[in-house]
Amino acid sequence: MQEETFPSERIFCMVGSNRGDYNVAAGLSRTFAGNGSDGLVRIANASVWGINKRGKFSEPSATAYCYRAHSGRFGIVNSEEAYQNLVRFLFGDVRVDLWVDVQGVRVPQELERDDDAGKVDALYQFEVMASPRGKRWYLTRRVAEEDSVACRDHSALKKATPDAPDKIYLSTVFLANRYKVNPRIRTLRTQ
């Protein structure tokens, strides 16, 4: 029995990460939005999640990330990435949700004593880039250089175990048979 009260599987979010291209109000909004934003909205706040009956977040909606601003000349509205993602979301054959399950983290032997004392302060960044074979654009792109990575701190990942891994959502990619580079190949694949 599915207990979602807000179905996330019917929603698609396109999240931009180029805050430098958002010039509305002479760049004032990007100053307040800061790094890790598209100049208007922080990346961490830009996607939509389903909410279950207990009011807790459940599964994320399909979310793709691209190096674009919210709007403007080089914005999401005018981008090849957004167009290709929307077409595949609406007419695609396959949905692929990209997750990382972290079952634990270790530190170098020299830092084990500090780690046991809770003195290790580290940040783990998870990057992903996926594009159809032979294309120069990405269906999703989350890289540290563009402040769009999924991040977790050491204290959170230290609690992960093989029985209770920390599940980190990275992105969703939609693929469509009609856009195959070589129609004679039976599989759909990204690079």
PDB file of C-alpha atoms in Angstrom:
ATOM      1  CA  MET A   1       0.000   0.000   0.000  1.00  0.00           C
ATOM      2  CA  GLN A   2       1.437   3.342  -0.998  1.00  0.00           C
ATOM      3  CA  GLU A   3       1.018   5.990   1.659  1.00  0.00           C
ATOM      4  CA  GLU A   4       2.089   9.101  -0.205  1.00  0.00           C
ATOM      5  CA  THR A   5      -0.350  11.952  -0.041  1.00  0.00           C
ATOM      6  CA  PHE A   6       1.660  14.077  -2.468  1.00  0.00           C
ATOM      7  CA  PRO A   7       2.725  11.867  -5.414  1.00  0.00           C
ATOM      8  CA  SER A   8       6.241  12.843  -6.450  1.00  0.00           C
ATOM      9  CA  GLU A   9       6.439  10.532  -9.488  1.00  0.00           C
ATOM     10  CA  ARG A  10       4.343  12.862 -11.671  1.00  0.00           C
ATOM     11  CA  ILE A  11       6.545  15.919 -11.157  1.00  0.00           C
ATOM     12  CA  PHE A  12       9.769  16.919 -12.884  1.00  0.00           C
ATOM     13  CA  CYS A  13      12.145  19.613 -11.577  1.00  0.00           C
ATOM     14  CA  MET A  14      14.897  21.231 -13.615  1.00  0.00           C
ATOM     15  CA  VAL A  15      17.450  22.855 -11.316  1.00  0.00           C
ATOM     16  CA  GLY A  16      20.041  25.344 -12.513  1.00  0.00           C
ATOM     17  CA  SER A  17      23.378  26.067 -10.860  1.00  0.00           C
ATOM     18  CA  ASN A  18      24.907  29.067 -12.698  1.00  0.00           C
ATOM     19  CA  ARG A  19      24.346  31.941 -10.303  1.00  0.00           C
ATOM     20  CA  GLY A  20      26.726  34.185 -12.233  1.00  0.00           C
ATOM     21  CA  ASP A  21      24.370  34.502 -15.198  1.00  0.00           C
ATOM     22  CA  TYR A  22      21.361  35.723 -13.208  1.00  0.00           C
ATOM     23  CA  ASN A  23      21.466  39.532 -13.496  1.00  0.00           C
ATOM     24  CA  VAL A  24      18.000  40.589 -12.339  1.00  0.00           C
ATOM     25  CA  ALA A  25      18.119  43.724 -10.138  1.00  0.00           C
ATOM     26  CA  ALA A  26      21.798  44.194 -11.033  1.00  0.00           C
ATOM     27  CA  GLY A  27      22.647  40.815  -9.498  1.00  0.00           C
ATOM     28  CA  LEU A  28      21.195  41.654  -6.088  1.00  0.00           C
ATOM     29  CA  SER A  29      19.193  38.436  -5.776  1.00  0.00           C
ATOM     30  CA  ARG A  30      22.215  36.253  -6.595  1.00  0.00           C
ATOM     31  CA  THR A  31      24.115  38.024  -3.833  1.00  0.00           C
ATOM     32  CA  PHE A  32      21.476  36.993  -1.311  1.00  0.00           C
ATOM     33  CA  ALA A  33      20.992  33.492  -2.786  1.00  0.00           C
ATOM     34  CA  GLY A  34      24.763  32.934  -2.641  1.00  0.00           C
ATOM     35  CA  ASN A  35      26.880  30.030  -3.792  1.00  0.00           C
ATOM     36  CA  GLY A  36      25.082  26.779  -4.483  1.00  0.00           C
ATOM     37  CA  SER A  37      22.207  28.550  -6.241  1.00  0.00           C
ATOM     38  CA  ASP A  38      21.004  29.513  -9.698  1.00  0.00           C
ATOM     39  CA  GLY A  39      21.047  33.156  -8.663  1.00  0.00           C
ATOM     40  CA  LEU A  40      17.504  33.084  -7.326  1.00  0.00           C
ATOM     41  CA  VAL A  41      16.937  29.799  -5.465  1.00  0.00           C
ATOM     42  CA  ARG A  42      19.398  27.667  -3.490  1.00  0.00           C
ATOM     43  CA  ILE A  43      19.920  24.264  -5.111  1.00  0.00           C
ATOM     44  CA  ALA A  44      19.068  22.491  -1.863  1.00  0.00           C
ATOM     45  CA  ASN A  45      15.639  24.178  -1.907  1.00  0.00           C
ATOM     46  CA  ALA A  46      14.900  23.877  -5.638  1.00  0.00           C
ATOM     47  CA  SER A  47      13.533  20.333  -5.862  1.00  0.00           C
ATOM     48  CA  VAL A  48      10.231  18.861  -4.723  1.00  0.00           C
ATOM     49  CA  TRP A  49       9.793  15.817  -2.492  1.00  0.00           C
ATOM     50  CA  GLY A  50       6.721  13.730  -1.786  1.00  0.00           C
ATOM     51  CA  ILE A  51       5.239  13.915   1.708  1.00  0.00           C
ATOM     52  CA  ASN A  52       3.735  10.883   3.402  1.00  0.00           C
ATOM     53  CA  LYS A  53       0.772  10.773   5.802  1.00  0.00           C
ATOM     54  CA  ARG A  54       3.039  11.474   8.774  1.00  0.00           C
ATOM     55  CA  GLY A  55       4.240  14.696   7.149  1.00  0.00           C
ATOM     56  CA  LYS A  56       7.748  13.349   6.478  1.00  0.00           C
ATOM     57  CA  PHE A  57       9.608  13.644   3.182  1.00  0.00           C
ATOM     58  CA  SER A  58       9.441  10.435   1.176  1.00  0.00           C
ATOM     59  CA  GLU A  59      10.771  10.026  -2.361  1.00  0.00           C
ATOM     60  CA  PRO A  60      12.087  12.966  -4.404  1.00  0.00           C
ATOM     61  CA  SER A  61      10.424  14.016  -7.613  1.00  0.00           C
ATOM     62  CA  ALA A  62      12.439  13.497 -10.770  1.00  0.00           C
ATOM     63  CA  THR A  63      15.116  16.190 -10.684  1.00  0.00           C
ATOM     64  CA  ALA A  64      17.767  17.030 -13.250  1.00  0.00           C
ATOM     65  CA  TYR A  65      20.555  19.547 -12.750  1.00  0.00           C
ATOM     66  CA  CYS A  66      22.189  21.724 -15.397  1.00  0.00           C
ATOM     67  CA  TYR A  67      24.683  24.553 -15.453  1.00  0.00           C
ATOM     68  CA  ARG A  68      22.162  27.261 -16.232  1.00  0.00           C
ATOM     69  CA  ALA A  69      20.648  30.216 -14.443  1.00  0.00           C
ATOM     70  CA  HIS A  70      17.000  30.537 -13.498  1.00  0.00           C
ATOM     71  CA  SER A  71      16.327  32.708 -16.549  1.00  0.00           C
ATOM     72  CA  GLY A  72      18.089  35.142 -18.826  1.00  0.00           C
ATOM     73  CA  ARG A  73      19.888  34.665 -22.103  1.00  0.00           C
ATOM     74  CA  PHE A  74      21.627  31.489 -20.935  1.00  0.00           C
ATOM     75  CA  GLY A  75      18.859  30.357 -18.604  1.00  0.00           C
ATOM     76  CA  ILE A  76      17.042  27.066 -18.227  1.00  0.00           C
ATOM     77  CA  VAL A  77      14.139  28.305 -20.353  1.00  0.00           C
ATOM     78  CA  ASN A  78      16.399  28.615 -23.409  1.00  0.00           C
ATOM     79  CA  SER A  79      18.647  25.607 -22.822  1.00  0.00           C
ATOM     80  CA  GLU A  80      19.079  22.421 -24.804  1.00  0.00           C
ATOM     81  CA  GLU A  81      19.428  20.490 -21.541  1.00  0.00           C
ATOM     82  CA  ALA A  82      16.031  21.606 -20.266  1.00  0.00           C
ATOM     83  CA  TYR A  83      14.353  20.879 -23.604  1.00  0.00           C
ATOM     84  CA  GLN A  84      15.885  17.391 -23.888  1.00  0.00           C
ATOM     85  CA  ASN A  85      14.978  16.571 -20.279  1.00  0.00           C
ATOM     86  CA  LEU A  86      11.388  17.727 -20.704  1.00  0.00           C
ATOM     87  CA  VAL A  87      10.903  15.740 -23.929  1.00  0.00           C
ATOM     88  CA  ARG A  88      12.295  12.600 -22.298  1.00  0.00           C
ATOM     89  CA  PHE A  89      10.194  13.141 -19.164  1.00  0.00           C
ATOM     90  CA  LEU A  90       7.011  13.482 -21.217  1.00  0.00           C
ATOM     91  CA  PHE A  91       7.694  10.878 -23.922  1.00  0.00           C
ATOM     92  CA  GLY A  92      10.533   8.714 -22.580  1.00  0.00           C
ATOM     93  CA  ASP A  93      10.517   4.973 -22.026  1.00  0.00           C
ATOM     94  CA  VAL A  94      12.831   4.616 -19.032  1.00  0.00           C
ATOM     95  CA  ARG A  95      13.290   6.514 -15.770  1.00  0.00           C
ATOM     96  CA  VAL A  96      16.603   6.030 -13.944  1.00  0.00           C
ATOM     97  CA  ASP A  97      16.919   7.399 -10.405  1.00  0.00           C
ATOM     98  CA  LEU A  98      20.553   7.840  -9.383  1.00  0.00           C
ATOM     99  CA  TRP A  99      21.273   7.175  -5.710  1.00  0.00           C
ATOM    100  CA  VAL A 100      24.416   6.505  -3.697  1.00  0.00           C
ATOM    101  CA  ASP A 101      24.168   4.235  -0.666  1.00  0.00           C
ATOM    102  CA  VAL A 102      27.029   5.008   1.717  1.00  0.00           C
ATOM    103  CA  GLN A 103      27.581   2.113   4.096  1.00  0.00           C
ATOM    104  CA  GLY A 104      30.300   3.762   6.132  1.00  0.00           C
ATOM    105  CA  VAL A 105      33.346   6.018   5.995  1.00  0.00           C
ATOM    106  CA  ARG A 106      36.864   5.643   7.338  1.00  0.00           C
ATOM    107  CA  VAL A 107      39.628   8.088   8.020  1.00  0.00           C
ATOM    108  CA  PRO A 108      43.399   7.585   7.679  1.00  0.00           C
ATOM    109  CA  GLN A 109      45.014   5.806  10.619  1.00  0.00           C
ATOM    110  CA  GLU A 110      46.613   9.055  11.823  1.00  0.00           C
ATOM    111  CA  LEU A 111      43.145  10.594  12.290  1.00  0.00           C
ATOM    112  CA  GLU A 112      41.358   7.671  13.960  1.00  0.00           C
ATOM    113  CA  ARG A 113      41.897   9.029  17.489  1.00  0.00           C
ATOM    114  CA  ASP A 114      40.564  12.460  16.493  1.00  0.00           C
ATOM    115  CA  ASP A 115      37.641  10.821  14.700  1.00  0.00           C
ATOM    116  CA  ASP A 116      36.700   8.821  17.799  1.00  0.00           C
ATOM    117  CA  ALA A 117      36.772  12.076  19.785  1.00  0.00           C
ATOM    118  CA  GLY A 118      34.483  13.756  17.246  1.00  0.00           C
ATOM    119  CA  LYS A 119      37.142  16.236  16.109  1.00  0.00           C
ATOM    120  CA  VAL A 120      37.139  15.338  12.401  1.00  0.00           C
ATOM    121  CA  ASP A 121      35.246  17.925  10.376  1.00  0.00           C
ATOM    122  CA  ALA A 122      35.021  16.761   6.756  1.00  0.00           C
ATOM    123  CA  LEU A 123      32.658  17.239   3.844  1.00  0.00           C
ATOM    124  CA  TYR A 124      31.991  14.595   1.196  1.00  0.00           C
ATOM    125  CA  GLN A 125      30.885  15.744  -2.244  1.00  0.00           C
ATOM    126  CA  PHE A 126      29.075  13.441  -4.671  1.00  0.00           C
ATOM    127  CA  GLU A 127      29.294  14.383  -8.341  1.00  0.00           C
ATOM    128  CA  VAL A 128      27.416  13.007 -11.348  1.00  0.00           C
ATOM    129  CA  MET A 129      27.371  13.840 -15.058  1.00  0.00           C
ATOM    130  CA  ALA A 130      25.184  11.908 -17.510  1.00  0.00           C
ATOM    131  CA  SER A 131      24.715  12.573 -21.203  1.00  0.00           C
ATOM    132  CA  PRO A 132      23.380  10.569 -24.121  1.00  0.00           C
ATOM    133  CA  ARG A 133      26.143   8.957 -26.149  1.00  0.00           C
ATOM    134  CA  GLY A 134      27.718  11.415 -28.579  1.00  0.00           C
ATOM    135  CA  LYS A 135      25.994  14.550 -27.238  1.00  0.00           C
ATOM    136  CA  ARG A 136      27.757  17.632 -25.824  1.00  0.00           C
ATOM    137  CA  TRP A 137      24.960  18.468 -23.391  1.00  0.00           C
ATOM    138  CA  TYR A 138      24.040  16.654 -20.188  1.00  0.00           C
ATOM    139  CA  LEU A 139      20.785  15.202 -18.977  1.00  0.00           C
ATOM    140  CA  THR A 140      22.109  15.933 -15.504  1.00  0.00           C
ATOM    141  CA  ARG A 141      25.258  17.608 -14.232  1.00  0.00           C
ATOM    142  CA  ARG A 142      26.250  18.015 -10.590  1.00  0.00           C
ATOM    143  CA  VAL A 143      29.878  18.988 -10.079  1.00  0.00           C
ATOM    144  CA  ALA A 144      31.787  20.695  -7.268  1.00  0.00           C
ATOM    145  CA  GLU A 145      33.169  23.402  -9.545  1.00  0.00           C
ATOM    146  CA  GLU A 146      29.591  24.619 -10.166  1.00  0.00           C
ATOM    147  CA  ASP A 147      28.395  24.301  -6.541  1.00  0.00           C
ATOM    148  CA  SER A 148      25.751  21.738  -7.494  1.00  0.00           C
ATOM    149  CA  VAL A 149      27.066  18.582  -5.809  1.00  0.00           C
ATOM    150  CA  ALA A 150      25.210  16.560  -3.225  1.00  0.00           C
ATOM    151  CA  CYS A 151      27.026  17.067   0.102  1.00  0.00           C
ATOM    152  CA  ARG A 152      27.155  15.191   3.399  1.00  0.00           C
ATOM    153  CA  ASP A 153      29.325  15.882   6.390  1.00  0.00           C
ATOM    154  CA  HIS A 154      31.514  13.312   8.085  1.00  0.00           C
ATOM    155  CA  SER A 155      29.441  13.122  11.264  1.00  0.00           C
ATOM    156  CA  ALA A 156      26.320  12.149   9.267  1.00  0.00           C
ATOM    157  CA  LEU A 157      28.069   9.519   7.137  1.00  0.00           C
ATOM    158  CA  LYS A 158      29.918   8.106  10.150  1.00  0.00           C
ATOM    159  CA  LYS A 159      26.557   6.791  11.425  1.00  0.00           C
ATOM    160  CA  ALA A 160      25.945   4.804   8.214  1.00  0.00           C
ATOM    161  CA  THR A 161      26.274   1.018   8.340  1.00  0.00           C
ATOM    162  CA  PRO A 162      25.832  -1.773   5.775  1.00  0.00           C
ATOM    163  CA  ASP A 163      22.470  -2.543   7.420  1.00  0.00           C
ATOM    164  CA  ALA A 164      21.402   1.129   7.523  1.00  0.00           C
ATOM    165  CA  PRO A 165      23.198   3.012   4.736  1.00  0.00           C
ATOM    166  CA  ASP A 166      22.888   6.749   4.233  1.00  0.00           C
ATOM    167  CA  LYS A 167      20.907   7.051   0.996  1.00  0.00           C
ATOM    168  CA  ILE A 168      21.842  10.101  -1.057  1.00  0.00           C
ATOM    169  CA  TYR A 169      19.704  11.103  -4.041  1.00  0.00           C
ATOM    170  CA  LEU A 170      21.776  12.459  -6.918  1.00  0.00           C
ATOM    171  CA  SER A 171      19.438  12.914  -9.870  1.00  0.00           C
ATOM    172  CA  THR A 172      16.977  11.358 -12.305  1.00  0.00           C
ATOM    173  CA  VAL A 173      17.617  10.648 -15.970  1.00  0.00           C
ATOM    174  CA  PHE A 174      14.927   9.819 -18.521  1.00  0.00           C
ATOM    175  CA  LEU A 175      15.798   7.912 -21.684  1.00  0.00           C
ATOM    176  CA  ALA A 176      13.756   7.423 -24.848  1.00  0.00           C
ATOM    177  CA  ASN A 177      14.021   4.740 -27.517  1.00  0.00           C
ATOM    178  CA  ARG A 178      13.129   7.251 -30.227  1.00  0.00           C
ATOM    179  CA  TYR A 179      16.359   9.217 -29.596  1.00  0.00           C
ATOM    180  CA  LYS A 180      18.813   6.346 -29.920  1.00  0.00           C
ATOM    181  CA  VAL A 181      22.013   7.230 -31.737  1.00  0.00           C
ATOM    182  CA  ASN A 182      22.081   3.792 -33.355  1.00  0.00           C
ATOM    183  CA  PRO A 183      18.579   2.256 -33.694  1.00  0.00           C
ATOM    184  CA  ARG A 184      20.100  -1.204 -34.343  1.00  0.00           C
ATOM    185  CA  ILE A 185      21.398  -1.374 -30.758  1.00  0.00           C
ATOM    186  CA  ARG A 186      18.712  -2.782 -28.465  1.00  0.00           C
ATOM    187  CA  THR A 187      19.789  -1.031 -25.276  1.00  0.00           C
ATOM    188  CA  LEU A 188      19.472   2.518 -23.995  1.00  0.00           C
ATOM    189  CA  ARG A 189      22.603   3.837 -22.356  1.00  0.00           C
ATOM    190  CA  THR A 190      24.313   7.028 -21.307  1.00  0.00           C
ATOM    191  CA  GLN A 191      28.023   7.764 -21.311  1.00  0.00           C
TER     192      GLN A 191
END
